[in-house]
XYZ file of C-alpha atoms in Angstrom:
519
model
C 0.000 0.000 0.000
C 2.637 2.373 0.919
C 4.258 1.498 -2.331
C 1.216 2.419 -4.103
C 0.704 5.507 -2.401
C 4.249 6.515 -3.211
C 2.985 5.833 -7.024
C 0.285 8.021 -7.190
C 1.870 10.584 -5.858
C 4.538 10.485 -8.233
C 1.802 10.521 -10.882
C 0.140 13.263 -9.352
C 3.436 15.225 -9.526
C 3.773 14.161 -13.282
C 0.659 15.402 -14.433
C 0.877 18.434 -12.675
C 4.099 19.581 -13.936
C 2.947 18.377 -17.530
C -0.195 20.292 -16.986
C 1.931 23.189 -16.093
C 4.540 22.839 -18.857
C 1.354 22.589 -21.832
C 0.313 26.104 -20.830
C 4.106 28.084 -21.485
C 4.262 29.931 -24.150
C 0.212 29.602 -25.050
C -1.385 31.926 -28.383
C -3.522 34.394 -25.912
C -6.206 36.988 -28.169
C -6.831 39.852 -25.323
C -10.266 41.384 -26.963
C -10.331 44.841 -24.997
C -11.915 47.184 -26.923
C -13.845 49.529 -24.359
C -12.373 53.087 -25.008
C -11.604 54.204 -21.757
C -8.064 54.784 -20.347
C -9.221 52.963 -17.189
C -10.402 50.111 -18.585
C -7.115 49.974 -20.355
C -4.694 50.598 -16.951
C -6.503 47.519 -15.444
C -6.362 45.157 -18.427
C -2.975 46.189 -19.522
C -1.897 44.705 -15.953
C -3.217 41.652 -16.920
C -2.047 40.839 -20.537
C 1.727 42.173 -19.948
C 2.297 39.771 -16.981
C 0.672 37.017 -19.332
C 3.295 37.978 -21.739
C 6.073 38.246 -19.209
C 5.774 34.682 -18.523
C 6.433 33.758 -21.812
C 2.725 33.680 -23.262
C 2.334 35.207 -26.747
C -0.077 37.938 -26.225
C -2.130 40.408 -29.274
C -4.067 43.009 -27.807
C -6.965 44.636 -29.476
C -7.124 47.804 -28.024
C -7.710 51.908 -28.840
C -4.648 52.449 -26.398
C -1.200 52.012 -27.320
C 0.979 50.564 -24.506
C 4.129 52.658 -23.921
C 6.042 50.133 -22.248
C 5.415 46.861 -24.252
C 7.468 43.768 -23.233
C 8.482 41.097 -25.311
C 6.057 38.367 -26.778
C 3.337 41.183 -27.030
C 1.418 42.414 -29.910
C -1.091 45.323 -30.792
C -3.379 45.734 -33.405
C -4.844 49.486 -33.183
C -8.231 50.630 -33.258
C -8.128 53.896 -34.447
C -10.328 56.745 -34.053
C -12.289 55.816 -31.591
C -11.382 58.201 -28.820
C -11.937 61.051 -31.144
C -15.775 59.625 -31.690
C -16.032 60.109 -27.795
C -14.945 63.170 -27.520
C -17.524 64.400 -30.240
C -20.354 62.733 -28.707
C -20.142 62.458 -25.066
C -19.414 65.543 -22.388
C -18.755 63.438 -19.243
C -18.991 66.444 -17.533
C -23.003 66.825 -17.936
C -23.584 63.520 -16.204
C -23.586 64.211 -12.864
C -27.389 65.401 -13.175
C -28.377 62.134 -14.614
C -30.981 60.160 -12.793
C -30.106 56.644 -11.472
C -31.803 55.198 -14.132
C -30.230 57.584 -16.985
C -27.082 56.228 -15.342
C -27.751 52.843 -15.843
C -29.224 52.710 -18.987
C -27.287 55.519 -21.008
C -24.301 53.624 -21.362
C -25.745 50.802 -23.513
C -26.409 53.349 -25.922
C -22.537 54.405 -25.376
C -21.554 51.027 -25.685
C -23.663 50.368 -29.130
C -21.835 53.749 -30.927
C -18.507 52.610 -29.642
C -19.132 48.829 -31.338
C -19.888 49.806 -35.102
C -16.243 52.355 -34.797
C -14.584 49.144 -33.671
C -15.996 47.055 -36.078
C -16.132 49.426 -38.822
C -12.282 50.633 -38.062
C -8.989 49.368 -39.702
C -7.754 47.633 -36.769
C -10.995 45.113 -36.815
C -9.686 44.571 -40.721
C -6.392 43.793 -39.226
C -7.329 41.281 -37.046
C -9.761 39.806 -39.420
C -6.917 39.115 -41.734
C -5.550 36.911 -38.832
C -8.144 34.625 -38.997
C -7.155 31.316 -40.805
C -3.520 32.184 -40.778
C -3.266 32.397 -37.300
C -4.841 30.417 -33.985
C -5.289 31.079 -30.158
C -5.244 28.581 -27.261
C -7.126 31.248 -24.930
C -9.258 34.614 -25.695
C -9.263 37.412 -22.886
C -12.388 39.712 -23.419
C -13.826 43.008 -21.766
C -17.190 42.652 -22.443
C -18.487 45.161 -20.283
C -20.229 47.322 -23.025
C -18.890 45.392 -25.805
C -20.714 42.420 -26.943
C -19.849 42.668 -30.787
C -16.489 41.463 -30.249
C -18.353 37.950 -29.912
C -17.830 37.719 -33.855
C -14.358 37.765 -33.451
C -14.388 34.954 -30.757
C -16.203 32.861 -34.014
C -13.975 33.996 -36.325
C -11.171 32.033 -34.231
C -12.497 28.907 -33.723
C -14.236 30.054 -30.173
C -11.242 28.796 -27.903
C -12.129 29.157 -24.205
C -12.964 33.133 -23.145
C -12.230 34.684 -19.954
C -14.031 37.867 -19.261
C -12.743 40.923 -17.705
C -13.996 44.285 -16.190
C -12.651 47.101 -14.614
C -16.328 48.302 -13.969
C -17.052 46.784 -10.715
C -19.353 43.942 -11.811
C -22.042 44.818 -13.817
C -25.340 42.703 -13.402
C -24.966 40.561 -16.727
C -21.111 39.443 -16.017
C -23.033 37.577 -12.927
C -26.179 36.098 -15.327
C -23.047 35.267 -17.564
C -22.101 32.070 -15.050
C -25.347 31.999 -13.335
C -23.915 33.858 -10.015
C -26.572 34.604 -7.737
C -27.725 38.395 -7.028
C -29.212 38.220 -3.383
C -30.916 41.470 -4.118
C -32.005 42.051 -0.190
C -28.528 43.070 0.608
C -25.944 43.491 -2.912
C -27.236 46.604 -4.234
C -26.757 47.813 -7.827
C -23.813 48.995 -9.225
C -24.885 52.393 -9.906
C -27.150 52.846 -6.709
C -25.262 54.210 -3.637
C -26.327 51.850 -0.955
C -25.040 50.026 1.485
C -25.342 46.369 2.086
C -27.976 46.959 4.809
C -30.617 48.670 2.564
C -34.283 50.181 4.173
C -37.452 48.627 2.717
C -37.177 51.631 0.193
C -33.825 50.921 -1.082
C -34.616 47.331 -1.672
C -37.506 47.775 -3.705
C -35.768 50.710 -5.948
C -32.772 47.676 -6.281
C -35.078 45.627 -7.316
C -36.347 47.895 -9.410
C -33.550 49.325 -11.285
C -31.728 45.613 -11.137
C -34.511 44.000 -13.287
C -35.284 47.057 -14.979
C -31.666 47.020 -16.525
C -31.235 43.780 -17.172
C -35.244 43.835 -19.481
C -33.536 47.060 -21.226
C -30.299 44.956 -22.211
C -32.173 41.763 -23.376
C -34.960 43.258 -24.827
C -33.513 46.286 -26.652
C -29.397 46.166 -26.234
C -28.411 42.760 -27.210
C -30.557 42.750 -30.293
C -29.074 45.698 -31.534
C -25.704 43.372 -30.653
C -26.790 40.511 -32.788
C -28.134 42.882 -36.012
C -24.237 44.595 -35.512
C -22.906 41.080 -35.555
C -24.947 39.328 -38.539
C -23.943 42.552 -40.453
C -20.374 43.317 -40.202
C -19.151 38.937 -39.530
C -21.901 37.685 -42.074
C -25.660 35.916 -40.979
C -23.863 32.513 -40.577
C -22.317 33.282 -37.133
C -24.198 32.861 -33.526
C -25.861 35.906 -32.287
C -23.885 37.406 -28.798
C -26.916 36.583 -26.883
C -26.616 33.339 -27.223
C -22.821 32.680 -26.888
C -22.035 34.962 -24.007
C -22.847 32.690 -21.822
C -19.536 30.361 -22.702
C -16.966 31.850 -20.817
C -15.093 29.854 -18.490
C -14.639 32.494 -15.509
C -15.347 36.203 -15.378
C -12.388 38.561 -13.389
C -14.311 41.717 -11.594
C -12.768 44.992 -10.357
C -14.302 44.295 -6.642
C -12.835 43.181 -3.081
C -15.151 42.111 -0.213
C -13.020 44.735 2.104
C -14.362 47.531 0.216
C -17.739 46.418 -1.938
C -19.040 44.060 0.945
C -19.233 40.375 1.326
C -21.432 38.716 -1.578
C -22.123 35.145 -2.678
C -19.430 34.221 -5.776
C -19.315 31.178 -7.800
C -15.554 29.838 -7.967
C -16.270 31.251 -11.921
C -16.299 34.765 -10.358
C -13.036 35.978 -9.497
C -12.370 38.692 -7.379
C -9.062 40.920 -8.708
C -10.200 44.160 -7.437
C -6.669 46.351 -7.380
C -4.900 44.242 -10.258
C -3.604 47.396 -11.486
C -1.866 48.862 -8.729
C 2.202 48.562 -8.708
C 5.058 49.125 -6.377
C 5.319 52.842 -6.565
C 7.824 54.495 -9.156
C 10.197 57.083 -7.756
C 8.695 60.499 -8.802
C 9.406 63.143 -11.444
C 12.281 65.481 -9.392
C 10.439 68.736 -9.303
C 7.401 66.875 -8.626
C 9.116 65.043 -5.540
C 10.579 68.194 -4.399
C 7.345 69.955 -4.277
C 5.857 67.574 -2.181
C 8.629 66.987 0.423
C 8.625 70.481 0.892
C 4.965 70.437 1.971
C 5.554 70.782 6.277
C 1.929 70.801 6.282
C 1.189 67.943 3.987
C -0.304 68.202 0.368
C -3.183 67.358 -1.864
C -3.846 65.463 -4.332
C -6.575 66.199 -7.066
C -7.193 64.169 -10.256
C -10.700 63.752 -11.736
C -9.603 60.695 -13.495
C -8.678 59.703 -17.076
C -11.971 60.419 -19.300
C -13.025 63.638 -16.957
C -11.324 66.727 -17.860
C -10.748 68.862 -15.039
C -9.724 72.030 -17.730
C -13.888 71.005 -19.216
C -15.389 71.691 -15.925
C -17.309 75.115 -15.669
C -15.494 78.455 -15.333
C -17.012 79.295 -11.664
C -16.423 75.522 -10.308
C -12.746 76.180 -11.771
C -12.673 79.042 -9.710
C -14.154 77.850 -6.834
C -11.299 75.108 -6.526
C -8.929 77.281 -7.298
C -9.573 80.445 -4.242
C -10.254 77.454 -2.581
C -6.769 75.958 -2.555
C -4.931 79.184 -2.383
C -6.370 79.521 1.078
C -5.244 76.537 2.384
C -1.941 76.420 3.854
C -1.036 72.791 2.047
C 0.539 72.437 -1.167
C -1.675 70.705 -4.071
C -0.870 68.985 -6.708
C -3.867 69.117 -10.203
C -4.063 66.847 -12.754
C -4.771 69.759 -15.075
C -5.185 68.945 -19.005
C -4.374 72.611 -20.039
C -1.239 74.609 -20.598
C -1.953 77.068 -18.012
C -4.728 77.630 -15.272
C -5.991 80.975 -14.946
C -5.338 82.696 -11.409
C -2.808 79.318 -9.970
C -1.446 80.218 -6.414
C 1.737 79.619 -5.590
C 0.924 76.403 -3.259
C -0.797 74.804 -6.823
C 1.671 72.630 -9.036
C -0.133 71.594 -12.152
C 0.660 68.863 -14.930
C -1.439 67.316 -18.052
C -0.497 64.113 -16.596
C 0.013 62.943 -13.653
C 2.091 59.515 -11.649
C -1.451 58.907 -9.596
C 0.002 55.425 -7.627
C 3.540 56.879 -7.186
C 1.701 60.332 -5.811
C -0.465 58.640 -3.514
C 2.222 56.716 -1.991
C 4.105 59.929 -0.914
C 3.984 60.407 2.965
C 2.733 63.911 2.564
C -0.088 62.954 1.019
C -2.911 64.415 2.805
C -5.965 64.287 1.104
C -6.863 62.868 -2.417
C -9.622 65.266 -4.193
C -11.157 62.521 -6.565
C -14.127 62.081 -8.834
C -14.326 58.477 -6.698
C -13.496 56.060 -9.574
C -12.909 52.576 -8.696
C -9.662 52.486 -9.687
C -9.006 56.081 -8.188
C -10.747 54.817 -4.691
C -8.998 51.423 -4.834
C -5.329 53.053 -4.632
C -6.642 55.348 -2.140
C -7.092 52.474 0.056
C -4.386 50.612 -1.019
C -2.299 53.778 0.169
C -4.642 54.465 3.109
C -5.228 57.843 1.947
C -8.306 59.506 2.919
C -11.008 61.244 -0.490
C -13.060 63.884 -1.187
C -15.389 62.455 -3.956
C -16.837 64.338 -6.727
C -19.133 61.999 -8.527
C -20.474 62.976 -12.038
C -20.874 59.194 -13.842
C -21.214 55.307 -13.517
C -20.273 53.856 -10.629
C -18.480 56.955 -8.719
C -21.545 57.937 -6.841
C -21.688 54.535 -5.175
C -17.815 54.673 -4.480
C -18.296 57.439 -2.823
C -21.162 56.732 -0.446
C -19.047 53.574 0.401
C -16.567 55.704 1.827
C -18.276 58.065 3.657
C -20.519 55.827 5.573
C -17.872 54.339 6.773
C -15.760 57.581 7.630
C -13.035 57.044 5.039
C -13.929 60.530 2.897
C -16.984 62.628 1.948
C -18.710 63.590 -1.343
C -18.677 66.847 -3.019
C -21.548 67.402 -5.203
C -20.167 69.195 -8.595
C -23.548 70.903 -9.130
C -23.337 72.290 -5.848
C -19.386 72.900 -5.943
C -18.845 76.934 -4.281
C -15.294 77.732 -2.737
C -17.489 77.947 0.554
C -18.162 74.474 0.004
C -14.677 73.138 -0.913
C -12.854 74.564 2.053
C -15.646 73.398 3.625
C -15.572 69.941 2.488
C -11.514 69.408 2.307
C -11.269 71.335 6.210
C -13.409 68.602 7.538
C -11.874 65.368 6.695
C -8.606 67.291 7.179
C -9.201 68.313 10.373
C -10.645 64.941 11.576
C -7.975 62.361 11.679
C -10.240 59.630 12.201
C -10.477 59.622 8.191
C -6.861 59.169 7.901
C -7.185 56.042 10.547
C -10.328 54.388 9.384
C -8.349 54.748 5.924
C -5.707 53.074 7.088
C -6.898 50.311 8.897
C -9.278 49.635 5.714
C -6.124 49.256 3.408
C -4.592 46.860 6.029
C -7.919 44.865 5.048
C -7.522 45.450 0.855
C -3.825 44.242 1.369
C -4.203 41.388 3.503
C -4.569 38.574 0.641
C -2.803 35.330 0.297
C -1.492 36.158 -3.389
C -1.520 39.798 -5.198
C -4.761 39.980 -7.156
C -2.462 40.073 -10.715
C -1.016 37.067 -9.032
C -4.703 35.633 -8.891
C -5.445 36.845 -12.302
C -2.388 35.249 -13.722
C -2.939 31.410 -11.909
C -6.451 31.330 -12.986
C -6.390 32.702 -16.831
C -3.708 29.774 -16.866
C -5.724 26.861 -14.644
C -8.282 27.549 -17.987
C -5.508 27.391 -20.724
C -4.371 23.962 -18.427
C -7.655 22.430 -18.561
C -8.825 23.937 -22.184
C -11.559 25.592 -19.995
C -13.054 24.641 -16.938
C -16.428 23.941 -15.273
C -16.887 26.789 -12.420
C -20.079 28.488 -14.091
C -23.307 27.597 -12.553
C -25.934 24.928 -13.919
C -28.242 27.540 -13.597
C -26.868 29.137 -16.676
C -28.706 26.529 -18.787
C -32.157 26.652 -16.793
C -35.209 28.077 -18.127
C -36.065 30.907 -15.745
C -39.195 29.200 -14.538
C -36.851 26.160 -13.165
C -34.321 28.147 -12.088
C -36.955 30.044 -9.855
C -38.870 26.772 -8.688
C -42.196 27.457 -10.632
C -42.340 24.696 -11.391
C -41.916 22.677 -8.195
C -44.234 25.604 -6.764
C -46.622 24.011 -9.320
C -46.433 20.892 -8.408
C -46.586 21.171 -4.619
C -49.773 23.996 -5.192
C -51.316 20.901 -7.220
C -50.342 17.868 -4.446
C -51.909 20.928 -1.986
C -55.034 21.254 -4.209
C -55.537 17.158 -4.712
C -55.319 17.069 -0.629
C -58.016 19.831 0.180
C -60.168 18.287 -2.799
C -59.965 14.647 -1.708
C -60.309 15.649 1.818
C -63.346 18.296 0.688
C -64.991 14.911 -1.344
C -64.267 12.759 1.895
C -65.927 15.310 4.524
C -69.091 15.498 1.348
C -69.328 11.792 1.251
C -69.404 11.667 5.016
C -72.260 14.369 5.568
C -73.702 13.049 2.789
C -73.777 9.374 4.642
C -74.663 10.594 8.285
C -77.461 12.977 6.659
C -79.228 9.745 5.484
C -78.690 7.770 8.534
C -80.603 10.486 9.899
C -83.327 10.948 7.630
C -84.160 7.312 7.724
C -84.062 7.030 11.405
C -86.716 10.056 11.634
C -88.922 7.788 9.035
């Protein structure tokens, strides 16, 4: 026995290493279309460690990567960003109604599909097909279903499915994860995980109301941009996006609170965020000069700070010169009218490296996940200003639990800034809840990119694998026990009517004895 014992192990070692040894240098197709440059900091993390380890990675993508490694390819698609910026002012959103919020995107989503499909770089990689293969396709589907041709066009390997937007209601209908809708609240809605009777029903509301609008009116328009630009012959999105093997979402239980996941949900919330770069000189002098700390304020990478309006520029501007810290602006313009001499502007700026700085006060943000993410990570307390998506739920998340407070753009006076920034400044139980919060996001048995990495490979190892839920394949009425509340209604209704015949027959007997006993 112990001899046998000794032999399976030794087979168990085998296979595992030749498990491990069929997955180096694998043909990986990262599908990440979504023009937005946070969508593209998260992924990028993902497909250049892939092609660190020695996978061979082609990245469709709007964004070019300025520090490609080897073993990694990009095909281009041009012109997208340039369609954005004609037809969306990200700016005007923060007025939008939770509903506007929710649904307004699909229609963002549709527009950006026929430029990708329509562009050179979709020729490009349609040229690929037949010449070239791929053991494994990486896809951001978040907005994005179209790319689903492509998927066809290569012979539908296995498809992982990323997101840096939280994790939107389909990616969990996409392995059959359950929503517990009493106490995970929708992505766009900002409430907590201990909702009022109120706030439940509006979740529910807004939760089935989205997901109607996508089936019933987004995914069609999908399939007809599908059938038309890859030919009538291929599979309609809404049919196929339920084959991926596991979906990775922007979320951590520390921050977004504890919610059922299948073992085809992964949780990589803060893939993105490195070991801090040294800073730009003048940049790091600036702030190590700051004996009373310094701010940090960045509305992210698809809100313009130089778009905002004149008098909310102003307002953050008299605003800052009054306080006695130094701030830093992620400022897209070559100059900003009336700067103090305690404001140090740049078109871009080193947002992890900054936020690791001790000086670092305060982080002035418009509460992106990404954006609140390294805050944690860096324990650095925010003042949100919300205008889109999923910022306004970011930033209720943080100030119900005293880790920042939210600044309301439409509302944005220098009264209200100094107002704002004095009291989480002044209160240093920000700075500590902050901190003990990002010894929660950091205390993880791997890195999340770690995760990321192991599990895109456990699916090129097992040339997919079975995590997603059976209830994927259910009919709705099964999946919700209609059936079996059918059946059980009907053993209920046999019951009362045989016992209802029984208690008939029984008058029916005893009013005879009766009758013939008064004869």
């Amino acid at each position: 026995m112990h001899i046998f014992k000794d032999d399976m192990a030794a087979r168990a070692v085998l296979l595992c290493t030749l498990g491990l040894a069929a997955v180096e240098g694998a043909r990986i197709l990262a599908l990440l279309p979504v023009p937005s440059p946070s969508h593209h900091i998260w992924n990028r993390a993902l497909v250049l460690a892939l092609a660190a380890k020695g996978h061979h990675v082609t990245v469709f993508t709007p964004d070019r990567e300025k520090k490609p490694v080897g073993n990694f390819r990009e095909i281009i698609i041009e012109g997208i960003y340039e369609h954005i910026a004609e037809t969306e002012s990200y700016t005007e959103m923060s007025t939008m109604s939770y509903w506007e919020n929710a649904i307004g995107w699909f229609a963002w989503g549709q527009g950006a599909c026929e430029k990708v499909l329509a562009s050179q770089g979709a020729r490009r990689l349609r040229e690929l097909a037949g010449r070239e293969t791929f053991d494994l396709i990486i896809a951001d589907l978040t907005l994005q279903e179209c790319i689903w041709g492509f998927v066809q066009l290569f012979g539908s390997p296995p498809v992982v499915a990323v997101t840096a937007y939280v994790s939107p209601p389909w990616y969990n209908a996409m392995v059959g994860n359950p929503v517990p809708l009493a106490h995970v609240n929708s992505y766009v809605l900002p409430y907590s995980d201990r909702m009022t009777l109120w706030e439940r029903t509006a979740n529910f509301l807004l939760h089935h109301g989205t997901m109607m609008y996508r089936a019933l009116y987004h995914m069609p328009v999908m399939d007809a941009m599908v059938a038309r630009h890859f030919g009538s012959g291929m599979l309609p999105p809404s049919v196929l996006e339920t084959n991926v093997s596991l979906v990775f979402v922007n979320t951590h239980f520390s921050l977004d609170y504890p919610c059922p996941l299948l073992p085809a949900m992964v949780p990589v919330g803060g893939i993105h965020i490195a070991t801090p770069d040294p800073l730009p000189p003048a940049m790091k002098k600036f702030l190590d000069g700051a004996k009373q700390g310094a701010i940090f304020m960045s509305l992210g990478s698809n809100i313009r700070s130089d778009q905002m309006k004149t008098d909310k520029v102003r307002a953050f501007v008299e605003a800052f010169a009054e306080l006695p810290h130094r701030v830093l602006w992620k400022w897209e313009s070559d100059q900003l009218p009336g700067q103090p001499e305690n404001l140090m502007v740049g078109k871009w700026m080193p947002q992890n490296d900054i936020l690791a700085h001790p000086n670092i006060r305060l982080f002035i943000s418009h509460a992106g996940m990404l954006s609140t993410q390294e805050a944690v990570y860096h324990g650095v307390p925010v003042v949100g200003v919300p205008f889109l998506a999923d910022q306004f739920s970011n930033i209720y998340k943080l100030s119900l639990r005293g880790l920042g407070e939210k600044l309301e753009y439409e509302t944005v006076t220098k009264e209200r800034v100094l107002q704002t920034v004095r009291a989480v400044l002044g209160n240093y139980s920000y700075r500590d809840n902050m901190r003990n919060l990002s010894v929660l996001f950091k205390d993880q048995p791997e890195t999340p990119l770690e995760r990321a990495v192991f599990w895109t490979e456990y699916v090129l190892r097992h040339g997919g694998a079975p995590l997603r839920s059976a209830s994927v394949d259910m009919p709705w009425h099964q999946y919700l026990l209609l059936d079996v509340v059918v059946v059980l209604l009907a053993g209920v209704g046999i019951v009362l009517l045989l016992a209802w015949l029984l208690i008939r027959t029984l008058c029916r007997a005893l009013g005879s004895r009766t009758h013939e006993k008064q004869n």
